[in-house]
Amino acid sequence: MKRSRINEILREGDAFIRSHGVSLPPFAYLTPEELRATDHAEIKRRRMGWDITDYGGGDFDRMGLFLFTLRNGLSHDLGKHSAMLYAEKIMISRRDQLSPNHRHDLKVEDIINRGGGTLVLELHAATPEGGIDRHSPVTVMCDGIDRTLPPGGHLKLDPGESVTLFPTTWHAFWGEGSDVLVGEVSTVNDDLTDNIFEMEIGRFSTIEEDAPPLHLLVSDYDDRL
């Protein structure tokens, strides 16, 4: 992705988030220079902040996702009795923009439609080996109520509705009707190691530096912070 396009997506996404009455924390708006001048160690360590991905496909409008990680625990704290064992993200799933089929090994997540169009999730159960079970129905909990769908069934969430996804659930999703503001509340999030995709794709984009960054992405931290 070109950095100039990422900057454009950041501006558009921030405006969309604000249009739904949601405000991001102050560190979201720091320039790269301002972020480097702050005590940024925990922001970097916890991978908090902006995340724009086209999954390496080169066509963000067709396959991609806008994310901002608001808070995040640390993987090595999992299993402790007193620790930050949770994470929260806000995302934008654009109309007909695919977030491709994947699952996680560790993360349990609630995916919440916070406003906009309908969020559609295509769901499959996992085989005992972790692969995609294309023959068995899949059961998920939606706001405390179990719903069972056929393999590859489409779960549609209107604003205010949510679904709980366990590591045994493969899922792809996209917005229907219009763009969707999506919330995610989960156990500790590790996008470096805990994403298993059906396709051979990458979690982060390769960036062409044709403009200075408006804000750093989490994928920039290792090289720029």
Short mmCIF file of N, CA, C and O in Angstrom, two decimals, residues 81-178:
data_model
loop_
_atom_site.label_atom_id
_atom_site.label_comp_id
_atom_site.label_asym_id
_atom_site.label_seq_id
_atom_site.Cartn_x
_atom_site.Cartn_y
_atom_site.Cartn_z
N HIS A 81 -3.58 -14.81 37.76
CA HIS A 81 -4.84 -14.50 38.42
C HIS A 81 -5.12 -13.00 38.47
O HIS A 81 -6.27 -12.59 38.57
N SER A 82 -4.10 -12.20 38.41
CA SER A 82 -4.28 -10.75 38.48
C SER A 82 -3.40 -10.09 37.42
O SER A 82 -2.20 -9.88 37.63
N ALA A 83 -4.00 -9.82 36.26
CA ALA A 83 -3.25 -9.24 35.15
C ALA A 83 -4.26 -8.70 34.14
O ALA A 83 -5.45 -9.01 34.20
N MET A 84 -3.76 -7.90 33.23
CA MET A 84 -4.60 -7.38 32.13
C MET A 84 -4.67 -8.47 31.07
O MET A 84 -3.74 -8.63 30.27
N LEU A 85 -5.75 -9.21 31.05
CA LEU A 85 -5.89 -10.37 30.19
C LEU A 85 -6.85 -10.12 29.03
O LEU A 85 -7.34 -11.05 28.41
N TYR A 86 -7.08 -8.86 28.71
CA TYR A 86 -8.09 -8.50 27.73
C TYR A 86 -7.54 -7.47 26.75
O TYR A 86 -6.48 -6.87 26.96
N ALA A 87 -8.28 -7.29 25.67
CA ALA A 87 -7.95 -6.30 24.65
C ALA A 87 -9.24 -5.71 24.12
O ALA A 87 -10.32 -6.31 24.21
N GLU A 88 -9.12 -4.52 23.53
CA GLU A 88 -10.26 -3.87 22.89
C GLU A 88 -9.80 -3.18 21.61
O GLU A 88 -8.78 -2.49 21.60
N LYS A 89 -10.56 -3.40 20.56
CA LYS A 89 -10.30 -2.74 19.28
C LYS A 89 -11.57 -2.07 18.78
O LYS A 89 -12.68 -2.46 19.13
N ILE A 90 -11.37 -1.08 17.92
CA ILE A 90 -12.46 -0.56 17.12
C ILE A 90 -12.03 -0.73 15.67
O ILE A 90 -10.85 -0.54 15.33
N MET A 91 -12.96 -1.14 14.82
CA MET A 91 -12.63 -1.47 13.44
C MET A 91 -13.68 -0.86 12.51
O MET A 91 -14.79 -0.52 12.94
N ILE A 92 -13.33 -0.77 11.25
CA ILE A 92 -14.29 -0.38 10.22
C ILE A 92 -14.25 -1.46 9.14
O ILE A 92 -13.20 -1.70 8.52
N SER A 93 -15.39 -2.10 8.95
CA SER A 93 -15.55 -3.07 7.87
C SER A 93 -16.37 -2.39 6.79
O SER A 93 -17.56 -2.12 6.98
N ARG A 94 -15.74 -2.07 5.69
CA ARG A 94 -16.41 -1.32 4.64
C ARG A 94 -17.41 -2.20 3.88
O ARG A 94 -17.33 -3.43 3.90
N ARG A 95 -18.32 -1.51 3.22
CA ARG A 95 -19.32 -2.23 2.43
C ARG A 95 -18.63 -3.14 1.41
O ARG A 95 -17.80 -2.68 0.62
N ASP A 96 -18.95 -4.43 1.47
CA ASP A 96 -18.44 -5.46 0.55
C ASP A 96 -16.92 -5.63 0.61
O ASP A 96 -16.34 -6.24 -0.28
N GLN A 97 -16.29 -5.13 1.65
CA GLN A 97 -14.84 -5.29 1.83
C GLN A 97 -14.57 -6.53 2.68
O GLN A 97 -14.97 -6.59 3.84
N LEU A 98 -13.89 -7.49 2.12
CA LEU A 98 -13.69 -8.77 2.79
C LEU A 98 -12.56 -8.72 3.79
O LEU A 98 -11.45 -8.27 3.48
N SER A 99 -12.83 -9.19 5.01
CA SER A 99 -11.78 -9.59 5.93
C SER A 99 -11.72 -11.11 5.83
O SER A 99 -12.67 -11.80 6.22
N PRO A 100 -10.64 -11.66 5.28
CA PRO A 100 -10.65 -13.05 4.81
C PRO A 100 -10.73 -14.08 5.93
O PRO A 100 -10.45 -13.81 7.09
N ASN A 101 -11.10 -15.28 5.53
CA ASN A 101 -11.38 -16.37 6.46
C ASN A 101 -10.15 -16.71 7.31
O ASN A 101 -9.06 -16.93 6.80
N HIS A 102 -10.37 -16.74 8.63
CA HIS A 102 -9.27 -16.99 9.55
C HIS A 102 -9.83 -17.46 10.89
O HIS A 102 -11.03 -17.41 11.15
N ARG A 103 -8.93 -17.91 11.74
CA ARG A 103 -9.27 -18.21 13.12
C ARG A 103 -8.05 -17.89 13.97
O ARG A 103 -7.01 -17.46 13.47
N HIS A 104 -8.19 -18.11 15.28
CA HIS A 104 -7.09 -17.85 16.22
C HIS A 104 -6.83 -19.11 17.04
O HIS A 104 -7.71 -19.94 17.23
N ASP A 105 -5.61 -19.23 17.55
CA ASP A 105 -5.28 -20.35 18.44
C ASP A 105 -5.63 -20.04 19.89
O ASP A 105 -5.97 -20.95 20.65
N LEU A 106 -5.54 -18.77 20.28
CA LEU A 106 -5.71 -18.40 21.69
C LEU A 106 -6.87 -17.46 21.93
O LEU A 106 -7.55 -17.56 22.94
N LYS A 107 -7.08 -16.54 21.04
CA LYS A 107 -8.00 -15.43 21.31
C LYS A 107 -9.46 -15.84 21.23
O LYS A 107 -9.90 -16.47 20.27
N VAL A 108 -10.22 -15.47 22.26
CA VAL A 108 -11.68 -15.50 22.26
C VAL A 108 -12.14 -14.07 22.11
O VAL A 108 -11.64 -13.16 22.80
N GLU A 109 -13.08 -13.81 21.23
CA GLU A 109 -13.44 -12.43 20.92
C GLU A 109 -14.94 -12.25 20.77
O GLU A 109 -15.64 -13.13 20.26
N ASP A 110 -15.41 -11.12 21.24
CA ASP A 110 -16.75 -10.66 20.93
C ASP A 110 -16.64 -9.64 19.80
O ASP A 110 -15.89 -8.66 19.90
N ILE A 111 -17.36 -9.87 18.71
CA ILE A 111 -17.43 -8.95 17.58
C ILE A 111 -18.79 -8.26 17.66
O ILE A 111 -19.83 -8.92 17.66
N ILE A 112 -18.77 -6.93 17.70
CA ILE A 112 -19.96 -6.14 17.99
C ILE A 112 -20.21 -5.15 16.87
O ILE A 112 -19.30 -4.41 16.47
N ASN A 113 -21.43 -5.13 16.35
CA ASN A 113 -21.82 -4.10 15.38
C ASN A 113 -22.17 -2.84 16.17
O ASN A 113 -23.18 -2.78 16.85
N ARG A 114 -21.32 -1.82 16.07
CA ARG A 114 -21.51 -0.57 16.81
C ARG A 114 -22.28 0.47 16.02
O ARG A 114 -22.63 1.53 16.56
N GLY A 115 -22.57 0.20 14.74
CA GLY A 115 -23.36 1.16 13.98
C GLY A 115 -23.02 1.14 12.50
O GLY A 115 -21.95 0.69 12.09
N GLY A 116 -23.93 1.62 11.70
CA GLY A 116 -23.76 1.63 10.26
C GLY A 116 -24.63 0.57 9.62
O GLY A 116 -25.81 0.43 9.92
N GLY A 117 -24.03 -0.19 8.70
CA GLY A 117 -24.78 -1.22 7.99
C GLY A 117 -24.87 -2.51 8.77
O GLY A 117 -24.71 -2.56 10.00
N THR A 118 -25.10 -3.60 8.06
CA THR A 118 -25.16 -4.94 8.63
C THR A 118 -23.78 -5.58 8.52
O THR A 118 -23.15 -5.50 7.47
N LEU A 119 -23.32 -6.21 9.59
CA LEU A 119 -22.07 -6.95 9.55
C LEU A 119 -22.40 -8.41 9.26
O LEU A 119 -23.17 -9.04 9.98
N VAL A 120 -21.82 -8.93 8.19
CA VAL A 120 -22.06 -10.32 7.78
C VAL A 120 -20.82 -11.14 8.07
O VAL A 120 -19.71 -10.77 7.67
N LEU A 121 -21.00 -12.26 8.77
CA LEU A 121 -19.90 -13.18 9.05
C LEU A 121 -20.20 -14.54 8.42
O LEU A 121 -21.29 -15.09 8.60
N GLU A 122 -19.25 -15.05 7.66
CA GLU A 122 -19.32 -16.41 7.13
C GLU A 122 -18.57 -17.33 8.09
O GLU A 122 -17.39 -17.10 8.37
N LEU A 123 -19.25 -18.35 8.59
CA LEU A 123 -18.71 -19.14 9.69
C LEU A 123 -18.55 -20.62 9.33
O LEU A 123 -19.38 -21.20 8.63
N HIS A 124 -17.47 -21.20 9.82
CA HIS A 124 -17.24 -22.64 9.76
C HIS A 124 -16.72 -23.11 11.11
O HIS A 124 -15.98 -22.37 11.79
N ALA A 125 -17.05 -24.31 11.49
CA ALA A 125 -16.41 -24.95 12.64
C ALA A 125 -15.01 -25.41 12.23
O ALA A 125 -14.68 -25.48 11.03
N ALA A 126 -14.19 -25.70 13.23
CA ALA A 126 -12.85 -26.23 12.97
C ALA A 126 -12.84 -27.74 13.16
O ALA A 126 -13.58 -28.29 13.99
N THR A 127 -12.01 -28.42 12.40
CA THR A 127 -11.80 -29.83 12.60
C THR A 127 -10.95 -30.03 13.86
O THR A 127 -10.35 -29.08 14.37
N PRO A 128 -10.86 -31.24 14.39
CA PRO A 128 -10.00 -31.47 15.56
C PRO A 128 -8.55 -31.05 15.32
O PRO A 128 -7.85 -30.68 16.27
N GLU A 129 -8.10 -31.07 14.07
CA GLU A 129 -6.73 -30.67 13.75
C GLU A 129 -6.61 -29.16 13.53
O GLU A 129 -5.50 -28.65 13.32
N GLY A 130 -7.74 -28.44 13.57
CA GLY A 130 -7.70 -27.00 13.40
C GLY A 130 -8.04 -26.52 12.00
O GLY A 130 -8.08 -25.31 11.76
N GLY A 131 -8.27 -27.43 11.08
CA GLY A 131 -8.65 -27.04 9.72
C GLY A 131 -10.11 -26.64 9.63
O GLY A 131 -10.83 -26.56 10.63
N ILE A 132 -10.57 -26.39 8.43
CA ILE A 132 -11.95 -25.95 8.21
C ILE A 132 -12.85 -27.17 8.03
O ILE A 132 -12.60 -28.02 7.18
N ASP A 133 -13.88 -27.25 8.85
CA ASP A 133 -14.88 -28.32 8.75
C ASP A 133 -16.00 -27.83 7.83
O ASP A 133 -16.79 -26.98 8.22
N ARG A 134 -16.03 -28.35 6.62
CA ARG A 134 -17.00 -27.87 5.63
C ARG A 134 -18.28 -28.70 5.61
O ARG A 134 -19.12 -28.54 4.72
N HIS A 135 -18.44 -29.57 6.62
CA HIS A 135 -19.60 -30.48 6.62
C HIS A 135 -20.46 -30.34 7.88
O HIS A 135 -21.63 -30.76 7.85
N SER A 136 -19.92 -29.81 8.96
CA SER A 136 -20.66 -29.76 10.23
C SER A 136 -21.27 -28.38 10.45
O SER A 136 -20.69 -27.36 10.06
N PRO A 137 -22.42 -28.33 11.09
CA PRO A 137 -22.98 -27.04 11.48
C PRO A 137 -22.08 -26.36 12.50
O PRO A 137 -21.24 -26.99 13.14
N VAL A 138 -22.25 -25.06 12.65
CA VAL A 138 -21.44 -24.29 13.59
C VAL A 138 -22.38 -23.53 14.52
O VAL A 138 -23.36 -22.94 14.08
N THR A 139 -22.09 -23.59 15.82
CA THR A 139 -22.91 -22.91 16.82
C THR A 139 -22.10 -21.80 17.47
O THR A 139 -20.96 -22.03 17.89
N VAL A 140 -22.68 -20.62 17.53
CA VAL A 140 -22.03 -19.47 18.15
C VAL A 140 -23.04 -18.81 19.09
O VAL A 140 -24.26 -18.97 18.95
N MET A 141 -22.53 -18.06 20.06
CA MET A 141 -23.39 -17.36 21.00
C MET A 141 -23.52 -15.90 20.58
O MET A 141 -22.52 -15.20 20.42
N CYS A 142 -24.75 -15.47 20.41
CA CYS A 142 -25.05 -14.09 20.03
C CYS A 142 -25.79 -13.42 21.18
O CYS A 142 -26.96 -13.74 21.44
N ASP A 143 -25.08 -12.54 21.88
CA ASP A 143 -25.69 -11.82 23.01
C ASP A 143 -26.37 -12.79 23.98
O ASP A 143 -27.50 -12.57 24.41
N GLY A 144 -25.66 -13.86 24.29
CA GLY A 144 -26.13 -14.81 25.29
C GLY A 144 -27.04 -15.90 24.78
O GLY A 144 -27.47 -16.75 25.56
N ILE A 145 -27.34 -15.91 23.50
CA ILE A 145 -28.25 -16.91 22.92
C ILE A 145 -27.51 -17.69 21.84
O ILE A 145 -26.93 -17.09 20.93
N ASP A 146 -27.52 -19.01 21.92
CA ASP A 146 -26.86 -19.84 20.92
C ASP A 146 -27.61 -19.81 19.59
O ASP A 146 -28.86 -19.87 19.56
N ARG A 147 -26.84 -19.70 18.52
CA ARG A 147 -27.42 -19.78 17.17
C ARG A 147 -26.60 -20.79 16.37
O ARG A 147 -25.37 -20.79 16.41
N THR A 148 -27.30 -21.67 15.68
CA THR A 148 -26.64 -22.70 14.88
C THR A 148 -26.88 -22.43 13.41
O THR A 148 -28.01 -22.20 12.98
N LEU A 149 -25.79 -22.47 12.63
CA LEU A 149 -25.84 -22.23 11.20
C LEU A 149 -25.26 -23.41 10.46
O LEU A 149 -24.44 -24.16 11.00
N PRO A 150 -25.63 -23.58 9.19
CA PRO A 150 -24.99 -24.63 8.39
C PRO A 150 -23.55 -24.24 8.10
O PRO A 150 -23.16 -23.07 8.25
N PRO A 151 -22.70 -25.19 7.70
CA PRO A 151 -21.31 -24.85 7.39
C PRO A 151 -21.25 -23.78 6.30
O PRO A 151 -21.91 -23.89 5.26
N GLY A 152 -20.49 -22.73 6.57
CA GLY A 152 -20.41 -21.62 5.63
C GLY A 152 -21.60 -20.70 5.68
O GLY A 152 -21.74 -19.81 4.82
N GLY A 153 -22.45 -20.85 6.71
CA GLY A 153 -23.62 -20.01 6.84
C GLY A 153 -23.26 -18.56 7.13
O GLY A 153 -22.19 -18.27 7.69
N HIS A 154 -24.16 -17.66 6.78
CA HIS A 154 -23.94 -16.24 6.97
C HIS A 154 -24.73 -15.75 8.19
O HIS A 154 -25.95 -15.83 8.22
N LEU A 155 -24.00 -15.26 9.17
CA LEU A 155 -24.58 -14.65 10.36
C LEU A 155 -24.63 -13.15 10.13
O LEU A 155 -23.59 -12.53 9.85
N LYS A 156 -25.81 -12.55 10.25
CA LYS A 156 -25.96 -11.12 10.01
C LYS A 156 -26.25 -10.40 11.32
O LYS A 156 -27.21 -10.74 12.02
N LEU A 157 -25.40 -9.43 11.63
CA LEU A 157 -25.52 -8.67 12.86
C LEU A 157 -25.93 -7.24 12.53
O LEU A 157 -25.21 -6.53 11.82
N ASP A 158 -27.07 -6.82 13.04
CA ASP A 158 -27.51 -5.44 12.92
C ASP A 158 -26.86 -4.62 14.03
O ASP A 158 -26.33 -5.18 15.00
N PRO A 159 -26.88 -3.27 13.92
CA PRO A 159 -26.29 -2.44 14.97
C PRO A 159 -26.79 -2.82 16.36
O PRO A 159 -27.99 -3.01 16.58
N GLY A 160 -25.86 -2.99 17.28
CA GLY A 160 -26.16 -3.39 18.65
C GLY A 160 -26.01 -4.87 18.91
O GLY A 160 -25.90 -5.29 20.06
N GLU A 161 -25.97 -5.69 17.86
CA GLU A 161 -25.85 -7.13 18.03
C GLU A 161 -24.38 -7.55 18.03
O GLU A 161 -23.52 -6.87 17.47
N SER A 162 -24.11 -8.71 18.64
CA SER A 162 -22.74 -9.20 18.73
C SER A 162 -22.70 -10.71 18.67
O SER A 162 -23.72 -11.39 18.82
N VAL A 163 -21.49 -11.24 18.46
CA VAL A 163 -21.27 -12.67 18.46
C VAL A 163 -19.96 -12.96 19.19
O VAL A 163 -19.02 -12.19 19.12
N THR A 164 -19.93 -14.07 19.90
CA THR A 164 -18.73 -14.53 20.58
C THR A 164 -18.09 -15.63 19.74
O THR A 164 -18.74 -16.62 19.39
N LEU A 165 -16.81 -15.45 19.42
CA LEU A 165 -16.09 -16.40 18.57
C LEU A 165 -14.95 -17.03 19.36
O LEU A 165 -14.10 -16.31 19.91
N PHE A 166 -14.92 -18.35 19.40
CA PHE A 166 -13.86 -19.09 20.07
C PHE A 166 -12.83 -19.53 19.03
O PHE A 166 -13.07 -19.47 17.82
N PRO A 167 -11.65 -19.99 19.47
CA PRO A 167 -10.63 -20.42 18.50
C PRO A 167 -11.08 -21.54 17.57
O PRO A 167 -10.45 -21.76 16.55
N THR A 168 -12.16 -22.22 17.91
CA THR A 168 -12.66 -23.29 17.06
C THR A 168 -13.58 -22.78 15.95
O THR A 168 -14.18 -23.59 15.23
N THR A 169 -13.71 -21.48 15.78
CA THR A 169 -14.61 -20.92 14.77
C THR A 169 -13.82 -20.15 13.71
O THR A 169 -13.17 -19.15 14.00
N TRP A 170 -13.88 -20.64 12.49
CA TRP A 170 -13.35 -19.90 11.35
C TRP A 170 -14.35 -18.82 10.96
O TRP A 170 -15.56 -19.05 10.96
N HIS A 171 -13.84 -17.64 10.60
CA HIS A 171 -14.75 -16.55 10.27
C HIS A 171 -14.14 -15.60 9.25
O HIS A 171 -12.96 -15.27 9.31
N ALA A 172 -14.97 -15.19 8.31
CA ALA A 172 -14.69 -14.08 7.41
C ALA A 172 -15.83 -13.09 7.59
O ALA A 172 -16.93 -13.47 8.02
N PHE A 173 -15.59 -11.81 7.29
CA PHE A 173 -16.69 -10.85 7.46
C PHE A 173 -16.55 -9.66 6.53
O PHE A 173 -15.47 -9.38 5.99
N TRP A 174 -17.66 -8.94 6.37
CA TRP A 174 -17.72 -7.76 5.51
C TRP A 174 -18.97 -6.94 5.89
O TRP A 174 -19.87 -7.42 6.57
N GLY A 175 -18.98 -5.69 5.44
CA GLY A 175 -20.15 -4.85 5.65
C GLY A 175 -21.16 -5.05 4.54
O GLY A 175 -20.80 -5.26 3.37
N GLU A 176 -22.44 -4.97 4.89
CA GLU A 176 -23.51 -5.09 3.92
C GLU A 176 -24.40 -3.86 4.02
O GLU A 176 -24.80 -3.45 5.11
N GLY A 177 -24.70 -3.27 2.88
CA GLY A 177 -25.57 -2.09 2.86
C GLY A 177 -24.79 -0.80 2.96
O GLY A 177 -25.01 0.12 2.18
N SER A 178 -23.90 -0.72 3.93
CA SER A 178 -23.01 0.44 4.09
C SER A 178 -21.86 0.03 5.00
O SER A 178 -21.81 -1.10 5.50
#
